């Protein structure tokens, strides 16, 4: 087992390793969640699927998975498992990171990272003793070198939490709370306005109440006495 300082590195011959973060828990101590980022040669994730944490515990390739938390008394652990033989060729390194919930890493006692092989033997340990106001940390990195793998201690903190890691490595983190659509205030109850009925003519029309007077014939003037043209003449 090798005790490492910040920035040190060592070759990794094991085909499968576990990065185990340990700390001492207790009342008022922040909770810690370990995570992993699979990075290309450009030092960025390809997409959000390359970020492994408790809500996305297994990479699609099966090479990196979240091991989950355990406790032995006051000693708490959270871990990441990496199958180095299964890491895709496009991935150049696997970062081991974590975030603190309910405080900063300066409030987390006895914080350390251990690298173990598949049998549980410790290959290296890295104690984090200089944390202060950081709420996210990159603790170490497994990276390719000359056809093999190496492990390097990093120890870089972020006071801006996961958003700081996202900005550096291309993870999409929606930090803006979803805004609810405005709710219209209910109308104040009151008396309904009077509605004037629309006057419509009856159909068909109703007959008048009394019949109209009978029409009287108009007398014709006397017809003039005109002799008939057909009357016989000279008789």
GROMACS .gro file of N, CA and C in nm, residues 62-147:
model
  258
   62UNK      N    1  -2.082  -0.047  -1.897
   62UNK     CA    2  -2.058  -0.138  -1.785
   62UNK      C    3  -1.922  -0.123  -1.722
   63UNK      N    4  -1.843  -0.026  -1.769
   63UNK     CA    5  -1.706  -0.013  -1.719
   63UNK      C    6  -1.697   0.059  -1.585
   64UNK      N    7  -1.792   0.147  -1.556
   64UNK     CA    8  -1.788   0.227  -1.433
   64UNK      C    9  -1.924   0.218  -1.366
   65UNK      N   10  -1.923   0.196  -1.233
   65UNK     CA   11  -2.049   0.187  -1.160
   65UNK      C   12  -2.031   0.245  -1.020
   66UNK      N   13  -2.142   0.292  -0.967
   66UNK     CA   14  -2.145   0.347  -0.832
   66UNK      C   15  -2.169   0.233  -0.734
   67UNK      N   16  -2.080   0.220  -0.636
   67UNK     CA   17  -2.088   0.106  -0.544
   67UNK      C   18  -2.184   0.125  -0.429
   68UNK      N   19  -2.219   0.250  -0.396
   68UNK     CA   20  -2.311   0.274  -0.285
   68UNK      C   21  -2.239   0.295  -0.154
   69UNK      N   22  -2.314   0.343  -0.057
   69UNK     CA   23  -2.257   0.377   0.074
   69UNK      C   24  -2.268   0.261   0.171
   70UNK      N   25  -2.177   0.265   0.268
   70UNK     CA   26  -2.182   0.169   0.379
   70UNK      C   27  -2.130   0.239   0.503
   71UNK      N   28  -2.157   0.179   0.618
   71UNK     CA   29  -2.114   0.240   0.745
   71UNK      C   30  -2.062   0.130   0.838
   72UNK      N   31  -1.955   0.164   0.909
   72UNK     CA   32  -1.902   0.078   1.014
   72UNK      C   33  -1.881   0.167   1.135
   73UNK      N   34  -1.984   0.173   1.219
   73UNK     CA   35  -1.981   0.268   1.328
   73UNK      C   36  -1.995   0.409   1.273
   74UNK      N   37  -1.902   0.495   1.309
   74UNK     CA   38  -1.906   0.633   1.260
   74UNK      C   39  -1.829   0.652   1.130
   75UNK      N   40  -1.763   0.544   1.082
   75UNK     CA   41  -1.685   0.553   0.959
   75UNK      C   42  -1.778   0.522   0.841
   76UNK      N   43  -1.790   0.618   0.749
   76UNK     CA   44  -1.877   0.604   0.633
   76UNK      C   45  -1.792   0.590   0.507
   77UNK      N   46  -1.843   0.515   0.411
   77UNK     CA   47  -1.773   0.498   0.284
   77UNK      C   48  -1.871   0.513   0.168
   78UNK      N   49  -1.819   0.555   0.055
   78UNK     CA   50  -1.891   0.559  -0.071
   78UNK      C   51  -1.789   0.526  -0.179
   79UNK      N   52  -1.828   0.451  -0.281
   79UNK     CA   53  -1.726   0.397  -0.371
   79UNK      C   54  -1.768   0.398  -0.517
   80UNK      N   55  -1.667   0.390  -0.602
   80UNK     CA   56  -1.681   0.378  -0.747
   80UNK      C   57  -1.599   0.257  -0.792
   81UNK      N   58  -1.662   0.172  -0.873
   81UNK     CA   59  -1.593   0.055  -0.928
   81UNK      C   60  -1.560   0.082  -1.074
   82UNK      N   61  -1.436   0.051  -1.114
   82UNK     CA   62  -1.393   0.073  -1.252
   82UNK      C   63  -1.332  -0.056  -1.306
   83UNK      N   64  -1.393  -0.108  -1.412
   83UNK     CA   65  -1.337  -0.222  -1.486
   83UNK      C   66  -1.252  -0.163  -1.597
   84UNK      N   67  -1.121  -0.158  -1.576
   84UNK     CA   68  -1.033  -0.090  -1.669
   84UNK      C   69  -1.031  -0.156  -1.806
   85UNK      N   70  -1.050  -0.288  -1.813
   85UNK     CA   71  -1.051  -0.357  -1.941
   85UNK      C   72  -1.175  -0.325  -2.024
   86UNK      N   73  -1.281  -0.278  -1.958
   86UNK     CA   74  -1.406  -0.250  -2.029
   86UNK      C   75  -1.424  -0.104  -2.065
   87UNK      N   76  -1.331  -0.019  -2.023
   87UNK     CA   77  -1.343   0.123  -2.056
   87UNK      C   78  -1.328   0.142  -2.207
   88UNK      N   79  -1.420   0.216  -2.269
   88UNK     CA   80  -1.419   0.236  -2.413
   88UNK      C   81  -1.292   0.307  -2.459
   89UNK      N   82  -1.243   0.275  -2.579
   89UNK     CA   83  -1.121   0.339  -2.629
   89UNK      C   84  -1.131   0.491  -2.636
   90UNK      N   85  -1.252   0.544  -2.655
   90UNK     CA   86  -1.268   0.690  -2.663
   90UNK      C   87  -1.246   0.759  -2.530
   91UNK      N   88  -1.245   0.684  -2.420
   91UNK     CA   89  -1.228   0.742  -2.287
   91UNK      C   90  -1.081   0.738  -2.248
   92UNK      N   91  -1.027   0.856  -2.217
   92UNK     CA   92  -0.885   0.866  -2.182
   92UNK      C   93  -0.861   0.862  -2.032
   93UNK      N   94  -0.961   0.902  -1.954
   93UNK     CA   95  -0.942   0.904  -1.808
   93UNK      C   96  -1.076   0.895  -1.736
   94UNK      N   97  -1.070   0.851  -1.612
   94UNK     CA   98  -1.187   0.843  -1.525
   94UNK      C   99  -1.155   0.923  -1.399
   95UNK      N  100  -1.229   1.033  -1.377
   95UNK     CA  101  -1.208   1.114  -1.258
   95UNK      C  102  -1.292   1.061  -1.143
   96UNK      N  103  -1.237   1.065  -1.024
   96UNK     CA  104  -1.310   1.030  -0.903
   96UNK      C  105  -1.336   1.161  -0.828
   97UNK      N  106  -1.464   1.195  -0.814
   97UNK     CA  107  -1.504   1.322  -0.753
   97UNK      C  108  -1.608   1.297  -0.645
   98UNK      N  109  -1.649   1.404  -0.578
   98UNK     CA  110  -1.753   1.393  -0.476
   98UNK      C  111  -1.809   1.532  -0.448
   99UNK      N  112  -1.928   1.535  -0.391
   99UNK     CA  113  -1.990   1.661  -0.348
   99UNK      C  114  -2.034   1.647  -0.204
  100UNK      N  115  -2.040   1.760  -0.134
  100UNK     CA  116  -2.081   1.764   0.005
  100UNK      C  117  -2.217   1.829   0.016
  101UNK      N  118  -2.306   1.767   0.090
  101UNK     CA  119  -2.442   1.818   0.107
  101UNK      C  120  -2.462   1.861   0.252
  102UNK      N  121  -2.498   1.988   0.271
  102UNK     CA  122  -2.521   2.038   0.406
  102UNK      C  123  -2.401   2.102   0.470
  103UNK      N  124  -2.303   2.139   0.388
  103UNK     CA  125  -2.182   2.203   0.442
  103UNK      C  126  -2.070   2.191   0.341
  104UNK      N  127  -1.947   2.213   0.386
  104UNK     CA  128  -1.830   2.206   0.298
  104UNK      C  129  -1.740   2.091   0.341
  105UNK      N  130  -1.644   2.059   0.255
  105UNK     CA  131  -1.552   1.950   0.288
  105UNK      C  132  -1.460   1.984   0.403
  106UNK      N  133  -1.446   2.112   0.432
  106UNK     CA  134  -1.368   2.147   0.550
  106UNK      C  135  -1.433   2.102   0.679
  107UNK      N  136  -1.563   2.071   0.674
  107UNK     CA  137  -1.636   2.023   0.792
  107UNK      C  138  -1.642   1.871   0.799
  108UNK      N  139  -1.576   1.801   0.705
  108UNK     CA  140  -1.580   1.654   0.700
  108UNK      C  141  -1.449   1.600   0.757
  109UNK      N  142  -1.450   1.535   0.873
  109UNK     CA  143  -1.325   1.486   0.933
  109UNK      C  144  -1.277   1.355   0.872
  110UNK      N  145  -1.146   1.337   0.875
  110UNK     CA  146  -1.079   1.212   0.835
  110UNK      C  147  -1.119   1.169   0.693
  111UNK      N  148  -1.115   1.266   0.602
  111UNK     CA  149  -1.153   1.242   0.462
  111UNK      C  150  -1.033   1.182   0.388
  112UNK      N  151  -1.055   1.068   0.322
  112UNK     CA  152  -0.944   1.002   0.252
  112UNK      C  153  -0.998   0.917   0.138
  113UNK      N  154  -0.916   0.899   0.035
  113UNK     CA  155  -0.950   0.814  -0.078
  113UNK      C  156  -0.853   0.697  -0.081
  114UNK      N  157  -0.909   0.576  -0.098
  114UNK     CA  158  -0.826   0.456  -0.110
  114UNK      C  159  -0.855   0.389  -0.244
  115UNK      N  160  -0.752   0.344  -0.311
  115UNK     CA  161  -0.766   0.267  -0.435
  115UNK      C  162  -0.738   0.121  -0.401
  116UNK      N  163  -0.835   0.033  -0.432
  116UNK     CA  164  -0.824  -0.109  -0.399
  116UNK      C  165  -0.842  -0.193  -0.524
  117UNK      N  166  -0.783  -0.312  -0.523
  117UNK     CA  167  -0.804  -0.404  -0.634
  117UNK      C  168  -0.931  -0.485  -0.611
  118UNK      N  169  -0.960  -0.576  -0.704
  118UNK     CA  170  -1.085  -0.651  -0.696
  118UNK      C  171  -1.091  -0.741  -0.573
  119UNK      N  172  -0.977  -0.777  -0.517
  119UNK     CA  173  -0.975  -0.860  -0.397
  119UNK      C  174  -0.986  -0.777  -0.269
  120UNK      N  175  -0.985  -0.644  -0.281
  120UNK     CA  176  -0.998  -0.557  -0.164
  120UNK      C  177  -0.866  -0.508  -0.109
  121UNK      N  178  -0.753  -0.550  -0.168
  121UNK     CA  179  -0.622  -0.505  -0.119
  121UNK      C  180  -0.601  -0.358  -0.158
  122UNK      N  181  -0.551  -0.279  -0.064
  122UNK     CA  182  -0.527  -0.138  -0.091
  122UNK      C  183  -0.401  -0.120  -0.175
  123UNK      N  184  -0.417  -0.049  -0.286
  123UNK     CA  185  -0.304  -0.016  -0.372
  123UNK      C  186  -0.244   0.119  -0.336
  124UNK      N  187  -0.330   0.213  -0.293
  124UNK     CA  188  -0.283   0.347  -0.259
  124UNK      C  189  -0.387   0.415  -0.172
  125UNK      N  190  -0.342   0.511  -0.091
  125UNK     CA  191  -0.432   0.595  -0.012
  125UNK      C  192  -0.392   0.740  -0.029
  126UNK      N  193  -0.492   0.826  -0.018
  126UNK     CA  194  -0.469   0.969  -0.033
  126UNK      C  195  -0.556   1.041   0.070
  127UNK      N  196  -0.492   1.100   0.171
  127UNK     CA  197  -0.564   1.173   0.276
  127UNK      C  198  -0.580   1.318   0.233
  128UNK      N  199  -0.703   1.370   0.247
  128UNK     CA  200  -0.732   1.510   0.210
  128UNK      C  201  -0.735   1.590   0.339
  129UNK      N  202  -0.633   1.671   0.359
  129UNK     CA  203  -0.617   1.743   0.485
  129UNK      C  204  -0.629   1.894   0.470
  130UNK      N  205  -0.641   1.944   0.346
  130UNK     CA  206  -0.640   2.089   0.326
  130UNK      C  207  -0.774   2.143   0.278
  131UNK      N  208  -0.881   2.067   0.293
  131UNK     CA  209  -1.012   2.114   0.248
  131UNK      C  210  -1.061   2.226   0.340
  132UNK      N  211  -1.129   2.326   0.279
  132UNK     CA  212  -1.185   2.437   0.358
  132UNK      C  213  -1.331   2.460   0.319
  133UNK      N  214  -1.354   2.552   0.225
  133UNK     CA  215  -1.491   2.589   0.190
  133UNK      C  216  -1.544   2.515   0.068
  134UNK      N  217  -1.470   2.415   0.020
  134UNK     CA  218  -1.512   2.345  -0.102
  134UNK      C  219  -1.638   2.261  -0.076
  135UNK      N  220  -1.727   2.264  -0.174
  135UNK     CA  221  -1.847   2.179  -0.169
  135UNK      C  222  -1.845   2.069  -0.275
  136UNK      N  223  -1.741   2.067  -0.357
  136UNK     CA  224  -1.716   1.958  -0.451
  136UNK      C  225  -1.566   1.941  -0.464
  137UNK      N  226  -1.525   1.816  -0.495
  137UNK     CA  227  -1.382   1.785  -0.500
  137UNK      C  228  -1.356   1.683  -0.609
  138UNK      N  229  -1.246   1.701  -0.680
  138UNK     CA  230  -1.191   1.595  -0.764
  138UNK      C  231  -1.074   1.537  -0.686
  139UNK      N  232  -1.084   1.410  -0.645
  139UNK     CA  233  -0.983   1.350  -0.558
  139UNK      C  234  -0.871   1.280  -0.635
  140UNK      N  235  -0.908   1.210  -0.741
  140UNK     CA  236  -0.806   1.136  -0.815
  140UNK      C  237  -0.847   1.108  -0.957
  141UNK      N  238  -0.755   1.047  -1.033
  141UNK     CA  239  -0.778   1.024  -1.175
  141UNK      C  240  -0.709   0.895  -1.218
  142UNK      N  241  -0.785   0.807  -1.282
  142UNK     CA  242  -0.729   0.691  -1.351
  142UNK      C  243  -0.714   0.730  -1.498
  143UNK      N  244  -0.595   0.717  -1.554
  143UNK     CA  245  -0.573   0.763  -1.690
  143UNK      C  246  -0.484   0.666  -1.767
  144UNK      N  247  -0.500   0.667  -1.899
  144UNK     CA  248  -0.421   0.580  -1.985
  144UNK      C  249  -0.281   0.638  -2.005
  145UNK      N  250  -0.184   0.545  -2.008
  145UNK     CA  251  -0.046   0.588  -2.037
  145UNK      C  252   0.033   0.468  -2.091
  146UNK      N  253   0.082   0.482  -2.215
  146UNK     CA  254   0.168   0.381  -2.278
  146UNK      C  255   0.103   0.243  -2.280
  147UNK      N  256  -0.026   0.241  -2.316
  147UNK     CA  257  -0.096   0.113  -2.328
  147UNK      C  258  -0.145   0.056  -2.197
   0.00000   0.00000   0.00000
